[in-house]
């Protein structure tokens, strides 16, 4: 089968790989119908995630048709159209039982923090992902969800990560009616977080990035204010000025380890990897949230220490909430929001490419070319 393959930092290709096989009675084999490229893939692509192995197939956002099931799969049948959440979760461990599907204790036994993910490095289990024609889906009774009849497949594929992550970013912010919410990062996740902030009752939503086309997109899609941090001077001072010197009620970090905007962070976090990515956005979030406010982090960082102003967290009495998204927990509500037209996930999609062109897709998304927000890959075997 055809699959994307990692060859080293900024080097990927499409190659022929053996067909995946059922390795456990709870496995399913899924023929991919759509997959996406995510900001989380860029951390791998840029060589910033420990233990990313040559030969790995990325892709943790995909839909597909069930081709084969193991003897203990009861919740899916061959021919089902499914959306597959990016978390691989056993459904039975103490963390899964609490709904912490992003922190499963079984799916990535080597991991002390995150759980198992499709198409990521070996610190999250080393499972091959969905930027391919076929994928092995472990624990198929737990997370894969039959796409409701009538739902557009492009809406469904964004329910595997971006929509739940934007939603959870807003949820973890504990937004109260009328709150001012600032979102750092106007990628697909930040744009969705800004849109979801309104659902929780925000009174004002501001998004910050440096890409004008993304800011313009966010203004239209998320109906929020949008500012370029390269034009507003110090973003912390700017937010203070915007909020009567009080600070925002809630700040969301939807940037993560590849943040720009601070030379020290960039050198120590991205060039020399002395810390687990550049913590510029989380730094800005902590310093521009009000006393007693909430910082919600969905931007991804590695496991080691980061230069964050912990003294300000203490002295301002800030609550920090962060996690990998527990996709499965949010699906019932988010499927309803899509069906009722409250959320329009496919509106984020700007590019549709053949799987064969995956390398172009990464280049474009990484370099922010062609006004790219979200790219969907379509294998020739998709059949739809
Ligand atoms: N927690 C989760 O479960 C989860 C799920 C999906 C994605 N993520 C993470 O969310 C982050 C965003 O994902 P995405 O797909 O939107 O990625 P993306 O790369 O498209 O977007 C990131 C945006 O941040 C902007 N940016 C860079 N430095 C900034 C700064 N200092 N302040 C404000 N904006 C800045 C970039 O210009 C870019 O537009 C990534 O770190 C990704 O790994 C987390
Ligand atoms: Zn993703
Ligand atoms: Zn589990």
XYZ file of C-alpha atoms and ligand atoms in Angstrom:
430
model
C 0.000 0.000 0.000
C 0.990 3.618 -0.431
C 2.009 5.491 2.713
C 3.792 8.625 3.811
C 7.179 7.854 5.348
C 9.473 9.974 7.551
C 13.111 10.011 6.384
C 14.542 12.633 8.767
C 13.892 16.287 9.603
C 12.025 18.007 6.758
C 12.366 14.885 4.604
C 9.308 12.828 3.889
C 8.203 10.769 0.928
C 5.481 8.472 -0.273
C 6.475 4.858 -0.444
C 5.119 1.320 -0.730
C 4.684 -0.409 2.634
C 3.307 -3.831 3.540
C -0.428 -3.916 4.210
C -1.170 -3.622 7.942
C -2.443 -6.778 9.581
C -4.611 -7.646 12.552
C -2.141 -8.229 15.403
C -4.618 -8.457 18.284
C -8.248 -9.623 18.483
C -9.395 -6.039 19.223
C -7.696 -4.565 16.113
C -9.429 -3.353 12.987
C -7.958 -2.536 9.588
C -9.321 0.653 8.101
C -9.076 1.832 4.488
C -8.411 5.542 4.766
C -10.862 7.853 3.044
C -9.459 11.189 4.275
C -6.512 12.225 6.435
C -5.164 15.612 7.498
C -1.857 17.281 8.191
C -1.788 18.835 11.683
C 0.385 21.353 13.536
C 1.411 18.411 15.714
C 2.846 16.732 12.594
C 5.052 19.777 12.070
C 6.825 19.115 15.387
C 7.711 15.661 14.005
C 8.528 16.988 10.540
C 10.920 19.568 11.996
C 12.697 16.889 14.054
C 11.617 18.327 17.407
C 10.018 15.228 18.928
C 12.268 12.696 20.671
C 12.385 9.178 19.226
C 10.774 9.976 15.888
C 11.993 7.059 13.818
C 12.865 6.922 10.155
C 10.219 4.834 8.412
C 7.338 6.075 10.576
C 4.065 6.917 8.851
C 2.476 10.033 10.335
C -1.184 11.007 10.414
C -3.437 11.018 13.475
C -6.522 12.627 11.918
C -8.356 10.263 9.593
C -11.594 8.702 8.512
C -11.956 5.350 6.802
C -13.952 2.286 5.943
C -13.580 -0.811 8.138
C -12.046 -3.533 5.948
C -11.338 -6.226 8.507
C -11.958 -6.785 12.214
C -10.347 -8.941 14.874
C -12.340 -11.675 16.618
C -13.118 -9.490 19.666
C -14.316 -6.393 17.841
C -18.016 -6.002 18.572
C -18.683 -2.278 18.088
C -17.689 -2.071 14.418
C -18.475 -4.152 11.399
C -16.848 -4.473 8.011
C -18.043 -1.682 5.733
C -18.667 0.872 8.507
C -17.604 4.434 7.751
C -15.677 5.579 10.787
C -13.905 8.595 12.166
C -10.901 7.600 14.246
C -9.888 9.870 17.168
C -6.168 10.589 17.335
C -5.840 9.035 20.805
C -5.281 5.303 21.005
C -6.983 4.366 24.247
C -7.658 1.016 25.904
C -10.904 2.160 27.540
C -10.160 0.112 30.671
C -7.205 1.630 32.550
C -7.687 4.040 35.466
C -7.104 7.036 33.204
C -9.448 5.943 30.415
C -12.083 5.250 33.076
C -11.872 8.910 34.110
C -12.338 10.023 30.502
C -8.630 10.889 30.172
C -8.381 9.186 26.776
C -5.289 11.225 25.898
C -3.435 9.714 28.844
C -4.160 5.989 28.474
C -1.762 3.897 30.534
C -1.844 0.876 28.235
C -1.592 2.158 24.676
C 1.920 3.585 25.117
C 3.483 1.599 27.939
C 6.806 3.446 27.718
C 5.152 6.828 28.174
C 4.903 8.353 31.612
C 2.908 11.348 30.384
C 0.965 11.205 27.130
C -0.889 8.113 25.967
C -0.822 6.450 22.561
C -1.354 8.391 19.346
C -1.569 7.353 15.750
C 1.305 8.397 13.515
C 3.500 9.912 16.166
C 6.907 9.166 17.660
C 7.755 6.105 19.718
C 7.230 8.098 22.924
C 3.532 7.800 22.139
C 3.638 4.162 21.121
C 5.143 4.280 17.629
C 1.866 3.389 15.895
C 1.770 4.026 12.148
C -0.771 6.654 11.169
C -3.374 7.546 8.615
C -1.404 9.375 5.927
C -1.597 6.087 4.079
C -4.057 3.926 2.225
C -4.659 1.570 5.172
C -4.122 1.697 8.947
C -4.203 -0.766 11.778
C -6.542 0.566 14.463
C -5.920 -0.962 17.905
C -8.634 -1.061 20.610
C -11.236 -0.754 17.865
C -14.129 -1.102 20.345
C -13.138 2.057 22.205
C -12.655 5.226 20.172
C -13.481 4.736 16.477
C -16.957 6.107 15.882
C -19.356 5.380 13.046
C -19.899 8.571 11.054
C -23.558 9.542 11.444
C -25.566 9.210 8.225
C -25.623 12.455 6.293
C -22.488 13.885 7.901
C -19.952 15.234 5.413
C -16.743 13.230 5.548
C -14.755 16.491 5.682
C -16.614 17.503 8.843
C -16.030 14.018 10.247
C -12.277 14.062 9.698
C -11.932 17.288 11.669
C -13.802 15.690 14.575
C -10.789 13.392 15.096
C -8.691 16.237 16.546
C -9.081 19.904 15.597
C -12.670 20.430 16.694
C -12.382 18.586 20.030
C -9.019 20.230 20.707
C -10.348 23.737 20.079
C -13.365 22.876 22.196
C -11.328 21.415 25.055
C -9.014 24.443 24.974
C -12.035 26.647 25.632
C -13.523 24.231 28.154
C -10.291 24.027 30.183
C -10.322 27.845 30.289
C -13.384 27.676 32.551
C -14.818 30.638 30.632
C -17.489 32.600 32.531
C -20.172 34.708 30.857
C -18.697 37.918 29.515
C -15.047 36.869 29.906
C -12.280 38.239 27.721
C -10.503 35.296 26.119
C -7.169 35.632 24.317
C -6.062 32.822 22.024
C -2.391 32.646 21.007
C -2.007 30.946 17.619
C -4.334 31.249 14.637
C -3.703 27.805 13.204
C -6.658 25.446 12.806
C -6.636 24.676 16.544
C -6.511 28.299 17.704
C -9.165 29.342 15.196
C -11.432 26.562 16.470
C -10.670 27.475 20.109
C -11.671 31.093 19.386
C -14.892 29.939 17.788
C -15.676 27.601 20.703
C -14.915 30.319 23.292
C -18.206 31.977 22.266
C -20.086 28.729 22.998
C -18.943 28.966 26.621
C -20.178 32.549 26.963
C -17.120 34.682 26.223
C -17.861 38.394 25.898
C -14.771 39.224 23.895
C -12.417 36.960 21.938
C -8.999 38.065 20.697
C -6.615 35.957 18.622
C -2.891 36.663 18.200
C -0.582 35.368 15.446
C 1.931 36.716 12.967
C 0.384 35.443 9.728
C -1.960 38.099 8.365
C -3.886 35.651 6.194
C -4.641 33.485 9.221
C -5.713 36.509 11.252
C -8.065 37.517 8.445
C -9.410 33.968 8.287
C -10.000 33.977 12.059
C -11.843 37.304 11.930
C -14.332 35.798 9.501
C -14.527 32.234 10.750
C -14.414 32.835 14.503
C -15.950 36.329 14.539
C -13.163 37.560 16.811
C -10.649 40.386 16.975
C -7.292 39.433 15.497
C -3.881 41.067 15.919
C -0.416 40.530 14.485
C 2.139 40.268 17.289
C 4.812 41.655 14.986
C 2.816 44.880 14.711
C 1.413 45.476 18.196
C 4.686 45.736 20.135
C 4.845 43.731 23.348
C 1.757 41.462 23.222
C 1.511 41.388 27.029
C 1.402 45.180 27.239
C -1.056 45.266 24.347
C -3.467 42.909 26.114
C -3.136 44.848 29.378
C -4.035 48.050 27.492
C -7.012 46.312 25.902
C -8.343 45.215 29.305
C -8.049 48.352 31.486
C -4.688 47.049 32.732
C -6.399 44.076 34.377
C -5.420 41.337 31.933
C -7.494 38.749 30.081
C -9.719 36.405 32.077
C -8.577 33.389 30.086
C -5.545 32.862 27.848
C -5.236 29.866 25.550
C -1.906 28.611 24.170
C -2.671 27.076 20.772
C 0.914 27.436 19.525
C 3.142 24.989 21.385
C 6.779 24.139 20.851
C 7.413 25.920 17.542
C 6.524 29.404 18.775
C 8.186 32.440 17.252
C 8.488 35.889 18.803
C 11.269 35.624 21.390
C 14.920 35.141 20.401
C 16.008 33.502 23.671
C 13.137 31.006 23.549
C 13.755 30.302 19.874
C 17.464 29.598 20.378
C 17.098 27.490 23.522
C 13.874 25.755 22.532
C 14.064 25.312 18.776
C 17.693 25.594 17.693
C 19.692 24.020 20.531
C 16.790 22.043 22.066
C 17.945 22.925 25.582
C 14.279 23.077 26.477
C 11.287 21.193 25.104
C 10.372 23.749 22.480
C 10.116 27.498 22.663
C 7.690 28.518 25.407
C 6.972 32.005 24.053
C 3.197 31.656 23.805
C 2.793 30.143 27.250
C 5.038 32.903 28.612
C 2.827 35.565 27.030
C -0.297 33.771 28.251
C 0.872 33.683 31.878
C 1.944 37.309 31.817
C -1.177 38.674 30.124
C -3.849 36.765 32.031
C -5.345 38.601 35.013
C -4.683 37.692 38.637
C -6.734 34.583 39.420
C -7.220 33.906 35.712
C -6.864 30.657 33.786
C -4.227 29.639 31.251
C -5.334 26.729 29.081
C -2.564 24.990 27.143
C -3.233 22.727 24.174
C -0.112 23.689 22.214
C 2.213 20.705 22.402
C 5.528 20.706 24.255
C 7.951 17.877 24.920
C 8.403 16.333 28.337
C 11.468 18.229 29.601
C 11.612 21.558 31.484
C 10.651 24.814 29.858
C 11.502 28.384 30.748
C 8.110 29.503 32.013
C 7.603 32.310 34.553
C 6.440 30.060 37.372
C 6.791 32.861 39.937
C 4.117 34.829 38.113
C 1.852 31.770 38.154
C 2.207 31.622 41.914
C 2.012 35.301 42.712
C -0.940 35.969 40.404
C -2.822 32.893 41.588
C -3.183 31.548 38.067
C -4.774 28.211 37.286
C -3.019 26.338 34.503
C -4.906 23.579 32.744
C -3.393 21.556 29.935
C -3.713 18.222 28.202
C -3.788 16.242 25.055
C -7.412 16.232 24.029
C -9.659 13.398 25.155
C -11.382 13.255 21.761
C -13.852 10.485 22.560
C -15.226 12.382 25.581
C -16.294 15.321 23.420
C -17.687 13.484 20.402
C -21.380 13.153 21.375
C -21.760 16.896 21.972
C -19.604 17.954 19.022
C -21.376 15.660 16.571
C -24.580 17.395 17.661
C -23.025 20.837 17.186
C -21.990 19.888 13.654
C -25.384 18.413 12.830
C -27.133 21.535 14.144
C -24.828 23.860 12.217
C -23.345 25.386 15.394
C -19.891 24.367 14.186
C -18.717 24.157 10.603
C -15.462 22.169 10.730
C -14.953 21.738 6.994
C -14.910 25.521 6.646
C -11.296 25.285 7.880
C -10.176 23.191 4.912
C -8.285 25.226 2.345
C -6.464 22.477 0.415
C -7.234 18.996 -0.853
C -4.281 16.953 -2.148
C -3.712 13.438 -3.395
C -1.835 11.281 -0.869
C 1.003 11.112 -3.422
C 1.512 14.867 -2.929
C 1.909 14.646 0.846
C 5.433 16.148 0.762
C 4.093 19.254 -0.988
C 1.374 19.405 1.650
C 3.895 19.468 4.501
C 6.043 22.082 2.762
C 3.065 24.340 2.149
C 1.609 23.995 5.663
C 4.978 24.381 7.348
C 5.984 27.479 5.348
C 2.438 28.940 5.544
C 2.231 29.170 1.743
C -0.850 29.589 -0.458
C -2.971 30.838 2.459
C -2.967 27.307 3.844
C -5.030 26.675 6.950
C -5.893 22.962 6.785
C -4.951 20.333 4.211
C -6.805 17.114 3.576
C -5.122 14.163 1.852
C -7.152 11.851 -0.353
C -5.752 8.398 -1.185
C -6.634 7.067 -4.625
C -8.163 4.053 -2.825
C -10.581 6.283 -0.873
C -13.417 5.494 -3.242
C -15.304 8.617 -2.198
N -3.438 19.124 22.926
C -3.826 18.465 21.851
O -4.496 17.457 21.950
C -3.480 18.986 20.497
C -4.181 18.557 19.380
C -3.884 19.126 18.137
C -2.880 20.059 18.027
N -2.201 20.422 19.150
C -1.147 21.436 19.108
O -1.769 22.694 18.955
C -0.830 23.577 18.329
C -1.508 24.258 17.162
O -1.864 23.315 16.154
P -2.249 23.842 14.693
O -2.592 22.659 13.877
O -3.203 24.956 14.804
O -0.793 24.351 14.253
P -0.243 25.517 13.295
O 1.218 25.285 13.235
O -1.019 25.584 12.041
O -0.554 26.857 14.107
C 0.295 27.468 15.007
C 0.179 28.973 14.792
O 0.895 29.660 15.839
C 1.471 30.825 15.277
N 2.494 31.334 16.195
C 3.831 31.087 16.223
N 4.377 31.699 17.293
C 3.382 32.368 17.935
C 3.332 33.182 19.100
N 4.421 33.413 19.828
N 2.118 33.701 19.463
C 0.993 33.486 18.730
N 0.992 32.702 17.613
C 2.174 32.153 17.236
C 1.949 30.354 13.925
O 2.169 31.449 13.038
C 0.801 29.454 13.481
O -0.178 30.143 12.737
C 0.369 22.727 17.960
O 1.350 22.833 18.978
C -0.186 21.333 17.960
O 0.806 20.361 18.227
C -2.495 19.914 20.354
Zn -3.802 16.858 15.008
Zn -6.460 3.238 28.875
